[in-house]
mmCIF file of C-alpha atoms in Angstrom:
data_model
loop_
_atom_site.group_PDB
_atom_site.id
_atom_site.type_symbol
_atom_site.label_atom_id
_atom_site.label_comp_id
_atom_site.label_asym_id
_atom_site.label_seq_id
_atom_site.Cartn_x
_atom_site.Cartn_y
_atom_site.Cartn_z
ATOM 1 C CA LEU A 1 5.359 -13.836 -13.385
ATOM 2 C CA GLY A 2 2.734 -11.764 -14.366
ATOM 3 C CA ASP A 3 4.764 -8.629 -13.631
ATOM 4 C CA VAL A 4 7.390 -9.541 -16.246
ATOM 5 C CA TYR A 5 5.106 -9.675 -18.901
ATOM 6 C CA LYS A 6 3.559 -6.248 -18.266
ATOM 7 C CA ARG A 7 3.163 -4.108 -21.537
ATOM 8 C CA GLN A 8 5.020 -0.891 -20.715
ATOM 9 C CA VAL A 9 6.571 0.426 -17.807
ATOM 10 C CA TYR A 10 6.017 3.960 -16.177
ATOM 11 C CA ILE A 11 8.356 5.022 -13.315
ATOM 12 C CA MET A 12 8.214 8.495 -11.616
ATOM 13 C CA MET A 13 11.873 9.277 -10.083
ATOM 14 C CA ASN A 14 13.032 12.225 -7.910
ATOM 15 C CA LYS A 15 15.917 12.692 -9.962
ATOM 16 C CA PRO A 16 18.925 13.712 -7.615
ATOM 17 C CA LYS A 17 21.732 16.318 -8.506
ATOM 18 C CA GLY A 18 24.780 15.182 -10.453
ATOM 19 C CA VAL A 19 22.918 12.382 -12.218
ATOM 20 C CA ILE A 20 22.275 12.775 -16.041
ATOM 21 C CA SER A 21 18.987 12.228 -17.569
ATOM 22 C CA ALA A 22 19.982 9.307 -20.407
ATOM 23 C CA SER A 23 19.941 5.420 -20.618
ATOM 24 C CA ASN A 24 23.736 5.441 -21.189
ATOM 25 C CA GLY A 25 25.936 7.930 -19.474
ATOM 26 C CA LYS A 26 29.098 6.931 -21.304
ATOM 27 C CA GLY A 27 30.725 6.303 -17.903
ATOM 28 C CA GLU A 28 28.775 9.048 -15.860
ATOM 29 C CA LYS A 29 25.818 7.975 -13.619
ATOM 30 C CA THR A 30 21.970 8.187 -15.448
ATOM 31 C CA VAL A 31 18.977 7.936 -14.044
ATOM 32 C CA VAL A 32 18.369 4.147 -15.399
ATOM 33 C CA ASP A 33 21.483 3.535 -13.545
ATOM 34 C CA ILE A 34 19.626 4.115 -10.484
ATOM 35 C CA LEU A 35 17.021 1.514 -10.990
ATOM 36 C CA PRO A 36 17.442 -1.813 -9.543
ATOM 37 C CA PRO A 37 18.319 -4.422 -12.020
ATOM 38 C CA ASP A 38 14.671 -6.152 -12.103
ATOM 39 C CA MET A 39 13.144 -2.789 -13.421
ATOM 40 C CA LYS A 40 15.921 -2.256 -16.361
ATOM 41 C CA ARG A 41 14.534 -3.527 -19.719
ATOM 42 C CA LYS A 42 16.241 -2.629 -23.043
ATOM 43 C CA ASN A 43 14.090 0.055 -24.041
ATOM 44 C CA LEU A 44 13.755 1.988 -21.042
ATOM 45 C CA PHE A 45 14.768 5.789 -21.216
ATOM 46 C CA PRO A 46 14.031 9.126 -19.699
ATOM 47 C CA ALA A 47 11.342 11.313 -21.286
ATOM 48 C CA GLY A 48 12.921 14.391 -21.787
ATOM 49 C CA ARG A 49 15.761 15.836 -19.832
ATOM 50 C CA LEU A 50 16.602 17.293 -16.882
ATOM 51 C CA ASP A 51 20.356 19.173 -16.496
ATOM 52 C CA LYS A 52 22.876 17.421 -14.678
ATOM 53 C CA ASP A 53 22.492 19.972 -11.617
ATOM 54 C CA THR A 54 18.519 19.909 -11.822
ATOM 55 C CA THR A 55 16.587 18.330 -9.597
ATOM 56 C CA GLY A 56 12.783 16.598 -9.437
ATOM 57 C CA PHE A 57 10.335 14.726 -11.128
ATOM 58 C CA MET A 58 11.765 12.508 -14.101
ATOM 59 C CA LEU A 59 9.530 10.214 -15.919
ATOM 60 C CA ILE A 60 11.388 7.109 -17.207
ATOM 61 C CA THR A 61 9.566 4.698 -19.398
ATOM 62 C CA ASP A 62 9.276 2.119 -22.285
ATOM 63 C CA ASP A 63 6.376 4.096 -23.956
ATOM 64 C CA GLY A 64 8.086 5.837 -26.915
ATOM 65 C CA GLU A 65 4.327 7.183 -27.925
ATOM 66 C CA LEU A 66 3.317 8.731 -24.589
ATOM 67 C CA ALA A 67 6.912 10.219 -24.394
ATOM 68 C CA HIS A 68 6.776 12.105 -27.870
ATOM 69 C CA SER A 69 3.309 13.074 -26.917
ATOM 70 C CA ILE A 70 4.405 14.885 -23.408
ATOM 71 C CA LEU A 71 7.466 16.103 -25.111
ATOM 72 C CA SER A 72 6.096 17.531 -28.186
ATOM 73 C CA PRO A 73 6.050 21.555 -28.291
ATOM 74 C CA LYS A 74 2.671 21.173 -30.203
ATOM 75 C CA ASN A 75 1.080 19.799 -27.327
ATOM 76 C CA HIS A 76 1.866 22.174 -24.716
ATOM 77 C CA ILE A 77 2.265 20.067 -21.836
ATOM 78 C CA PRO A 78 2.607 22.039 -18.498
ATOM 79 C CA LYS A 79 6.023 21.528 -16.315
ATOM 80 C CA THR A 80 6.350 23.000 -13.015
ATOM 81 C CA TYR A 81 9.367 24.076 -11.490
ATOM 82 C CA ILE A 82 10.748 25.819 -8.390
ATOM 83 C CA ALA A 83 13.818 27.811 -9.307
ATOM 84 C CA LYS A 84 15.891 29.528 -6.572
ATOM 85 C CA LEU A 85 17.720 32.832 -7.868
ATOM 86 C CA ASP A 86 20.432 34.542 -7.121
ATOM 87 C CA LYS A 87 18.743 38.008 -7.200
ATOM 88 C CA PRO A 88 14.677 38.733 -7.013
ATOM 89 C CA PHE A 89 12.653 38.909 -9.687
ATOM 90 C CA ASN A 90 9.837 41.479 -9.871
ATOM 91 C CA ASP A 91 6.259 42.121 -11.655
ATOM 92 C CA GLU A 92 7.705 43.252 -14.620
ATOM 93 C CA ILE A 93 9.514 40.247 -14.977
ATOM 94 C CA ILE A 94 6.424 37.946 -14.244
ATOM 95 C CA ARG A 95 4.240 40.168 -17.082
ATOM 96 C CA GLU A 96 7.417 39.359 -19.659
ATOM 97 C CA PHE A 97 7.534 35.737 -18.725
ATOM 98 C CA GLU A 98 3.650 35.488 -19.585
ATOM 99 C CA LYS A 99 3.965 37.137 -22.773
ATOM 100 C CA GLY A 100 6.874 34.819 -23.849
ATOM 101 C CA ILE A 101 10.783 35.664 -23.557
ATOM 102 C CA GLU A 102 12.725 36.178 -26.748
ATOM 103 C CA LEU A 103 16.125 34.385 -26.391
ATOM 104 C CA LYS A 104 18.955 35.119 -28.777
ATOM 105 C CA ASP A 105 17.856 31.945 -30.864
ATOM 106 C CA ALA A 106 14.177 31.521 -30.274
ATOM 107 C CA LYS A 107 10.888 32.901 -28.613
ATOM 108 C CA CYS A 108 9.631 31.127 -25.747
ATOM 109 C CA LEU A 109 5.717 30.774 -25.468
ATOM 110 C CA GLY A 110 4.061 32.307 -22.374
ATOM 111 C CA ALA A 111 4.954 30.849 -19.094
ATOM 112 C CA SER A 112 3.608 31.746 -15.617
ATOM 113 C CA LEU A 113 6.102 33.115 -12.835
ATOM 114 C CA GLU A 114 4.881 33.528 -9.492
ATOM 115 C CA PRO A 115 6.977 34.009 -5.904
ATOM 116 C CA VAL A 116 6.773 31.040 -3.725
ATOM 117 C CA ASP A 117 5.550 32.127 -0.371
ATOM 118 C CA GLY A 118 6.066 35.691 -1.090
ATOM 119 C CA ASP A 119 9.784 35.311 -1.754
ATOM 120 C CA TYR A 120 10.440 36.597 -4.857
ATOM 121 C CA GLN A 121 14.059 35.217 -5.029
ATOM 122 C CA VAL A 122 12.152 31.472 -5.375
ATOM 123 C CA GLY A 123 9.911 31.128 -8.140
ATOM 124 C CA LYS A 124 7.374 28.732 -9.282
ATOM 125 C CA VAL A 125 7.553 28.613 -13.224
ATOM 126 C CA ILE A 126 5.182 26.607 -15.227
ATOM 127 C CA ILE A 127 6.442 26.351 -19.093
ATOM 128 C CA LYS A 128 4.657 24.488 -21.799
ATOM 129 C CA GLN A 129 7.636 23.528 -24.105
ATOM 130 C CA GLY A 130 11.164 22.633 -23.095
ATOM 131 C CA MET A 131 13.892 23.951 -24.914
ATOM 132 C CA TYR A 132 17.639 23.657 -24.160
ATOM 133 C CA HIS A 133 18.187 25.223 -20.463
ATOM 134 C CA GLN A 134 15.045 27.272 -21.003
ATOM 135 C CA ILE A 135 14.195 28.363 -17.409
ATOM 136 C CA LYS A 136 17.994 29.449 -16.831
ATOM 137 C CA ARG A 137 18.106 31.311 -20.092
ATOM 138 C CA MET A 138 14.702 32.983 -19.639
ATOM 139 C CA PHE A 139 15.803 34.417 -16.091
ATOM 140 C CA GLY A 140 19.368 35.245 -17.715
ATOM 141 C CA VAL A 141 17.632 37.579 -20.076
ATOM 142 C CA TYR A 142 16.992 39.861 -16.935
ATOM 143 C CA GLY A 143 20.635 39.183 -15.206
ATOM 144 C CA ALA A 144 19.314 36.496 -12.538
ATOM 145 C CA GLY A 145 21.100 33.289 -12.394
ATOM 146 C CA VAL A 146 19.271 30.137 -11.439
ATOM 147 C CA ASN A 147 21.243 28.614 -8.045
ATOM 148 C CA ALA A 148 18.603 25.252 -8.033
ATOM 149 C CA LEU A 149 15.940 24.044 -10.367
ATOM 150 C CA HIS A 150 13.427 21.593 -9.407
ATOM 151 C CA ARG A 151 10.689 19.921 -11.517
ATOM 152 C CA ARG A 152 7.678 19.393 -9.537
ATOM 153 C CA SER A 153 4.915 18.084 -11.899
ATOM 154 C CA ILE A 154 4.490 17.109 -15.456
ATOM 155 C CA GLY A 155 1.087 17.373 -16.666
ATOM 156 C CA GLY A 156 -1.584 16.807 -13.852
ATOM 157 C CA VAL A 157 1.002 14.307 -12.301
ATOM 158 C CA ALA A 158 2.771 15.871 -9.379
ATOM 159 C CA LEU A 159 6.099 14.323 -7.689
ATOM 160 C CA ASP A 160 5.449 12.106 -4.663
ATOM 161 C CA ALA A 161 6.494 13.941 -2.066
ATOM 162 C CA ALA A 162 7.344 10.953 0.010
ATOM 163 C CA LEU A 163 10.109 10.264 -2.771
ATOM 164 C CA ALA A 164 13.763 11.332 -1.390
ATOM 165 C CA PRO A 165 16.108 12.325 -4.070
ATOM 166 C CA GLY A 166 17.101 8.996 -5.861
ATOM 167 C CA GLN A 167 13.939 7.423 -4.835
ATOM 168 C CA TRP A 168 11.386 6.029 -7.376
ATOM 169 C CA ARG A 169 8.081 4.269 -7.704
ATOM 170 C CA GLU A 170 6.024 2.960 -10.491
ATOM 171 C CA LEU A 171 2.981 5.162 -11.587
ATOM 172 C CA THR A 172 -0.462 4.361 -10.742
ATOM 173 C CA GLU A 173 -2.885 3.370 -13.589
ATOM 174 C CA GLU A 174 -4.659 6.952 -12.755
ATOM 175 C CA GLU A 175 -1.229 9.087 -13.049
ATOM 176 C CA VAL A 176 -0.649 7.037 -16.448
ATOM 177 C CA GLU A 177 -4.348 8.258 -17.547
ATOM 178 C CA LYS A 178 -3.599 11.884 -16.669
ATOM 179 C CA LEU A 179 -0.476 12.011 -18.709
ATOM 180 C CA ARG A 180 -2.526 10.638 -21.583
ATOM 181 C CA GLN A 181 -5.316 13.146 -21.222
ATOM 182 C CA LYS A 182 -3.048 15.904 -21.587
ATOM 183 C CA VAL A 183 -2.077 14.864 -24.806
#
């Protein structure tokens, strides 16, 4: 019975491709739909969005205050992604990412970009904001398409490598505390 009365829920999910980041998908499968019935609560929602075709760390919670803190652009919470591109990037693009990319409708804050294992077609990207299709749009400025995008971490909390796509687990108290400390 003790678990039923837990104050708030914090779930780490490895979001699979083809699932939407929402509580109600209006007919489409959502990250909340993946959870078993005993984990579902009325106010459970994904903290932020990942595109339908983006995979990786999705935080699902009923803690609106923490979610807002993580998502608020003024808090600059780092989010790490691995982007697989249709063509390689170069050192000039790395420098441009650091300065901040100018999009048609906004300027992105400086971001970190580095090749993964020396492969300039796979980039580790760290952003501190979360605009609509931000990483895809940033690479798009240079004519590069993103073939696959995977979120590896939020703040100081990394996606549990043991979680296969669609699997989830509750965050530990230490992980929740790490997320709180970042805000």
